[in-house]
Amino acid sequence: MNRTLALTALAPITWGTSYLVTTELLPPDRPLLTATLRALPAGLLLLAVTRLLPRGGWWWRAAVLGTLNIGAFFALMFVSAYPLPGGVAATLAAVHPLLVTALASGVLGERVAPLARIAAGTGVIGVAMLVLTPGARLDAWGVLAGLGSAAATAAGVLLTKRWGRPAPLLAFTGWQLVAGGLVLAVPTLVLEGPPPALTAANLLGYAWLAIPGTALAYLAWFSGILRLPASRVSLLSFLTPLTAGTLGWAVLGQSLAPLQLAGGALILVAVGVGAYAGRPPHRPAPAAPEPRVLVGARV
């Protein structure tokens, strides 16, 4: 696994902490507020550092990318995370690598290896084995929101890869976070009203989601999308439910049955196979030309 892939993997691993933070540290029944406070402060911080704004057509492109990658994804993810167990929500979000793998060839012209497609399907099975338990309750709106978040992030990955970036990564990430946060701000106020009084635990949770979980994670994520095949990057998303399940066991004392342990192993296999399948073919370096001897030249 090269350095770029390893750095990109830190993003979905960090996102895997969101489910624990949401249920343990954040105020209940405030999914839109959580999404807004995760995106907008982080984006404003990056804009303050870079002091660069979009130009020309990149105003609307940044708005579209921000809506898909941030606004719609965050809102739908938290709408899903509140009524559903974290494992169920994570399973629905894990559908997005299947969508990216299926569409990357037609949208981006990428050659998707059959092994990568197998890895995507294997990863979804592994996630289901890891986090779906017989007692897991299903809320219809939560399920639809989870599938919607997967579709939004898949579209965001494909468009980000297709359009590239016209500015440094810090600015490019900041544009999207601000756009996504602004898209969320009005619905948050209309549907959820003013923010409640926040406790120290709430502030700690929002700070974690905004800085490591959003600003730093998306810098790593967008860097990977722009430098690696889209299908290869999307398979790393399986690390999110794996992290969520591991934290549930380590922090909350949730037990892991043999089936769940097997699911975690399948996820690791899927990520490893996807990383291998997405590698560019090895080409031997061209032979160095023979040195030329100049007649009459001094040595």
Coordinates of C-alpha atoms in Angstrom, one line a residue:
M1 CA 0.0 0.0 0.0
N2 CA 1.6 3.3 -1.1
R3 CA 1.7 6.5 1.0
T4 CA -1.2 8.1 -0.9
L5 CA -3.5 5.2 -0.3
A6 CA -2.5 4.9 3.4
L7 CA -3.1 8.6 3.9
T8 CA -6.5 8.4 2.2
A9 CA -7.4 5.5 4.4
L10 CA -7.2 7.8 7.4
A11 CA -10.3 9.6 6.3
P12 CA -12.8 6.7 6.4
I13 CA -11.2 5.4 9.6
T14 CA -11.8 8.9 11.2
W15 CA -15.4 8.9 9.9
G16 CA -15.9 5.6 11.6
T17 CA -15.8 7.5 14.9
S18 CA -18.8 9.6 14.0
Y19 CA -21.4 7.0 15.0
L20 CA -19.9 6.7 18.5
V21 CA -19.6 10.5 18.9
T22 CA -23.1 11.1 17.6
T23 CA -24.8 8.7 20.1
E24 CA -22.6 9.4 23.1
L25 CA -21.7 13.1 23.0
L26 CA -24.2 15.0 20.8
P27 CA -27.6 16.4 21.7
P28 CA -30.4 14.0 20.6
D29 CA -32.7 14.5 17.6
R30 CA -30.6 17.3 16.0
P31 CA -29.2 15.6 12.8
L32 CA -29.2 18.8 10.7
L33 CA -27.6 20.9 13.4
T34 CA -24.9 18.2 13.7
A35 CA -24.3 18.2 10.0
T36 CA -24.1 22.0 9.8
L37 CA -21.7 22.4 12.7
R38 CA -19.5 19.7 11.3
A39 CA -19.2 21.4 7.9
L40 CA -19.4 25.1 8.2
P41 CA -16.8 25.9 10.9
A42 CA -14.3 23.6 9.3
G43 CA -14.8 25.2 5.9
L44 CA -14.5 28.8 7.2
L45 CA -11.3 27.8 9.0
L46 CA -9.8 26.5 5.7
L47 CA -10.9 29.6 3.8
A48 CA -9.4 31.9 6.5
V49 CA -6.1 30.1 6.1
T50 CA -6.1 30.1 2.2
R51 CA -8.0 33.3 1.5
L52 CA -8.8 32.0 -2.0
L53 CA -12.3 32.0 -3.6
P54 CA -13.6 30.2 -6.7
R55 CA -13.5 31.9 -10.0
G56 CA -15.8 31.7 -13.1
G57 CA -17.6 28.4 -13.5
W58 CA -16.0 27.0 -10.3
W59 CA -18.6 28.9 -8.2
W60 CA -21.4 26.6 -9.4
R61 CA -19.1 23.5 -9.5
A62 CA -18.0 24.1 -5.9
A63 CA -21.6 24.5 -4.9
V64 CA -22.6 21.2 -6.6
L65 CA -19.6 19.3 -5.1
G66 CA -20.2 20.8 -1.7
T67 CA -23.9 19.8 -1.9
L68 CA -23.1 16.2 -2.8
N69 CA -19.9 15.5 -0.9
I70 CA -20.9 17.5 2.2
G71 CA -24.4 19.0 2.5
A72 CA -26.5 16.1 1.3
F73 CA -24.1 13.4 2.5
F74 CA -23.9 14.8 6.1
A75 CA -27.6 15.5 6.4
L76 CA -28.7 12.1 5.1
M77 CA -26.0 10.3 7.1
F78 CA -27.1 11.9 10.4
V79 CA -30.8 11.5 9.6
S80 CA -29.9 7.8 9.2
A81 CA -27.6 7.6 12.2
Y82 CA -30.1 8.9 14.7
P83 CA -33.0 6.4 14.2
L84 CA -30.9 3.4 13.2
P85 CA -28.2 1.5 15.0
G86 CA -24.8 2.7 13.9
G87 CA -24.1 -0.7 12.3
V88 CA -27.2 -0.5 10.1
A89 CA -26.5 3.1 9.1
A90 CA -22.9 2.1 8.3
T91 CA -24.1 -0.8 6.1
L92 CA -26.3 1.5 4.0
A93 CA -23.5 4.0 3.6
A94 CA -21.2 1.1 2.4
V95 CA -23.3 0.7 -0.7
H96 CA -21.5 3.7 -2.3
P97 CA -18.3 1.7 -3.4
L98 CA -20.6 -0.5 -5.4
L99 CA -22.1 2.5 -7.1
V100 CA -18.7 4.1 -7.8
T101 CA -17.3 0.8 -9.1
A102 CA -20.3 0.3 -11.4
L103 CA -20.3 3.8 -12.8
A104 CA -16.5 4.6 -12.9
S105 CA -16.0 3.0 -16.3
G106 CA -18.9 4.8 -18.0
V107 CA -18.5 8.2 -16.3
L108 CA -14.8 8.5 -16.1
G109 CA -13.5 6.0 -18.6
E110 CA -11.6 4.1 -16.0
R111 CA -10.8 0.5 -16.4
V112 CA -12.3 -1.3 -13.4
A113 CA -10.7 -4.7 -12.9
P114 CA -13.1 -7.6 -12.3
L115 CA -11.2 -8.2 -9.0
A116 CA -12.2 -4.7 -7.9
R117 CA -15.8 -5.4 -8.5
I118 CA -15.6 -8.6 -6.6
A119 CA -13.9 -6.7 -3.7
A120 CA -16.7 -4.2 -3.6
G121 CA -19.4 -6.9 -3.3
T122 CA -17.3 -8.8 -0.8
G123 CA -16.9 -5.6 1.3
V124 CA -20.7 -5.0 1.5
I125 CA -21.2 -8.6 2.6
G126 CA -18.5 -8.2 5.2
V127 CA -20.1 -5.0 6.5
A128 CA -23.5 -6.7 6.8
M129 CA -22.0 -9.6 8.7
L130 CA -20.1 -7.2 11.0
V131 CA -22.9 -4.9 12.0
L132 CA -26.3 -6.3 11.2
T133 CA -27.6 -8.3 14.2
P134 CA -31.0 -10.1 14.6
G135 CA -32.2 -7.4 16.9
A136 CA -31.3 -4.5 14.7
R137 CA -34.4 -2.3 14.2
L138 CA -35.1 -0.8 10.8
D139 CA -36.7 2.6 10.4
A140 CA -38.0 3.2 6.8
W141 CA -37.0 6.9 6.7
G142 CA -33.6 6.0 8.2
V143 CA -33.0 3.4 5.6
L144 CA -34.0 5.7 2.7
A145 CA -31.7 8.4 4.2
G146 CA -28.8 6.0 4.4
L147 CA -29.2 4.9 0.8
G148 CA -29.5 8.6 -0.2
S149 CA -26.2 9.4 1.6
A150 CA -24.5 6.6 -0.3
A151 CA -25.8 7.9 -3.7
A152 CA -24.8 11.5 -2.9
T153 CA -21.2 10.6 -1.9
A154 CA -20.9 8.3 -5.0
A155 CA -21.9 11.1 -7.3
G156 CA -19.5 13.5 -5.4
V157 CA -16.6 11.1 -5.8
L158 CA -17.2 10.7 -9.6
L159 CA -17.6 14.4 -10.2
T160 CA -14.6 15.4 -8.1
K161 CA -12.5 13.0 -10.1
R162 CA -13.9 14.2 -13.4
W163 CA -13.6 17.9 -12.8
G164 CA -10.3 17.9 -10.9
R165 CA -9.4 20.9 -8.8
P166 CA -8.4 24.4 -10.0
A167 CA -6.8 25.6 -6.7
P168 CA -4.6 24.2 -3.8
L169 CA -6.2 21.4 -1.9
L170 CA -6.8 23.4 1.2
A171 CA -8.9 26.0 -0.7
F172 CA -10.7 23.3 -2.8
T173 CA -11.7 21.5 0.4
G174 CA -12.7 24.7 2.1
W175 CA -15.0 25.7 -0.8
Q176 CA -16.9 22.5 -0.6
L177 CA -17.3 22.5 3.2
V178 CA -18.6 26.1 3.2
A179 CA -21.0 25.4 0.3
G180 CA -22.3 22.3 2.1
G181 CA -22.6 24.1 5.4
L182 CA -24.6 27.0 3.8
V183 CA -26.9 24.5 2.0
L184 CA -27.6 23.0 5.4
A185 CA -28.0 26.3 7.4
V186 CA -31.5 27.4 6.4
P187 CA -33.1 23.9 6.6
T188 CA -31.5 23.5 10.0
L189 CA -33.1 26.7 11.4
V190 CA -36.4 26.1 9.8
L191 CA -36.8 22.4 10.7
E192 CA -35.0 22.2 14.0
G193 CA -35.1 25.8 15.3
P194 CA -32.4 27.6 17.2
P195 CA -29.6 25.4 18.7
P196 CA -30.1 24.2 22.2
A197 CA -27.8 25.0 25.1
L198 CA -24.7 22.9 24.5
T199 CA -22.9 21.0 27.2
A200 CA -19.1 20.5 27.5
A201 CA -19.6 17.0 26.0
N202 CA -21.6 18.4 23.1
L203 CA -18.8 21.0 22.3
L204 CA -16.2 18.3 22.5
G205 CA -18.2 16.1 20.1
Y206 CA -18.7 18.9 17.6
A207 CA -15.0 19.9 17.8
W208 CA -13.9 16.3 17.0
L209 CA -16.3 16.1 14.1
A210 CA -15.4 19.5 12.7
I211 CA -11.5 19.3 12.9
P212 CA -10.2 15.8 12.7
G213 CA -13.4 14.3 11.4
T214 CA -14.0 16.8 8.6
A215 CA -11.3 19.4 7.9
L216 CA -8.4 17.0 8.1
A217 CA -10.2 13.9 6.9
Y218 CA -11.5 15.6 3.8
L219 CA -8.1 16.9 2.9
A220 CA -6.9 13.3 2.9
W221 CA -10.0 12.1 1.1
F222 CA -10.0 14.6 -1.8
S223 CA -6.2 14.2 -2.2
G224 CA -6.8 10.5 -2.7
I225 CA -9.7 11.0 -5.1
L226 CA -7.7 13.3 -7.3
R227 CA -4.6 11.1 -7.4
L228 CA -6.0 7.5 -7.4
P229 CA -8.6 5.6 -9.4
A230 CA -12.1 6.4 -8.1
S231 CA -13.0 2.7 -7.6
R232 CA -9.8 2.1 -5.7
V233 CA -10.5 5.1 -3.3
S234 CA -14.2 4.2 -2.8
L235 CA -13.3 0.7 -1.5
L236 CA -11.5 2.3 1.4
S237 CA -14.9 3.4 2.7
F238 CA -15.4 -0.1 4.1
L239 CA -13.0 0.9 6.8
T240 CA -15.7 3.3 8.2
P241 CA -18.1 0.5 9.4
L242 CA -15.1 -1.6 10.5
T243 CA -13.9 1.3 12.7
A244 CA -17.5 1.9 14.0
G245 CA -17.9 -1.8 14.9
T246 CA -14.5 -2.0 16.6
L247 CA -15.2 1.1 18.7
G248 CA -18.6 -0.3 19.7
W249 CA -16.7 -3.4 21.0
A250 CA -13.8 -1.5 22.6
V251 CA -15.6 1.5 24.1
L252 CA -19.2 0.5 24.6
G253 CA -18.5 -3.1 25.5
Q254 CA -20.6 -4.5 22.7
S255 CA -19.9 -8.2 22.1
L256 CA -18.7 -9.5 18.7
A257 CA -20.1 -12.9 17.7
P258 CA -18.0 -15.2 15.4
L259 CA -20.1 -14.1 12.4
Q260 CA -19.2 -10.4 13.1
L261 CA -15.5 -11.3 13.5
A262 CA -15.7 -13.1 10.1
G263 CA -17.3 -10.0 8.6
G264 CA -14.5 -7.8 9.9
A265 CA -12.0 -10.1 8.3
L266 CA -13.9 -10.0 5.0
I267 CA -13.8 -6.2 5.1
L268 CA -10.0 -6.2 5.5
V269 CA -9.7 -8.7 2.6
A270 CA -11.9 -6.6 0.4
V271 CA -9.9 -3.4 1.1
G272 CA -6.6 -5.3 0.5
V273 CA -7.9 -6.9 -2.7
G274 CA -9.2 -3.5 -3.9
A275 CA -5.9 -1.8 -3.2
Y276 CA -4.1 -4.6 -5.2
A277 CA -6.6 -4.6 -8.1
G278 CA -6.4 -0.8 -8.6
R279 CA -2.6 -0.7 -8.9
P280 CA -1.3 0.4 -12.3
P281 CA 0.4 -2.3 -14.2
H282 CA 4.2 -2.5 -13.7
R283 CA 6.2 -1.4 -16.6
P284 CA 9.9 -2.0 -16.7
A285 CA 12.0 1.2 -16.8
P286 CA 13.5 1.9 -20.2
A287 CA 17.1 0.9 -20.6
A288 CA 19.5 3.8 -20.2
P289 CA 21.1 4.9 -23.5
E290 CA 24.7 3.9 -24.1
P291 CA 27.1 6.8 -23.4
R292 CA 28.2 8.6 -26.6
V293 CA 32.0 8.9 -27.2
L294 CA 32.9 12.3 -28.7
V295 CA 35.9 12.1 -31.0
G296 CA 38.6 14.5 -29.9
A297 CA 36.9 15.3 -26.6
R298 CA 39.1 15.6 -23.5
V299 CA 38.3 13.1 -20.7

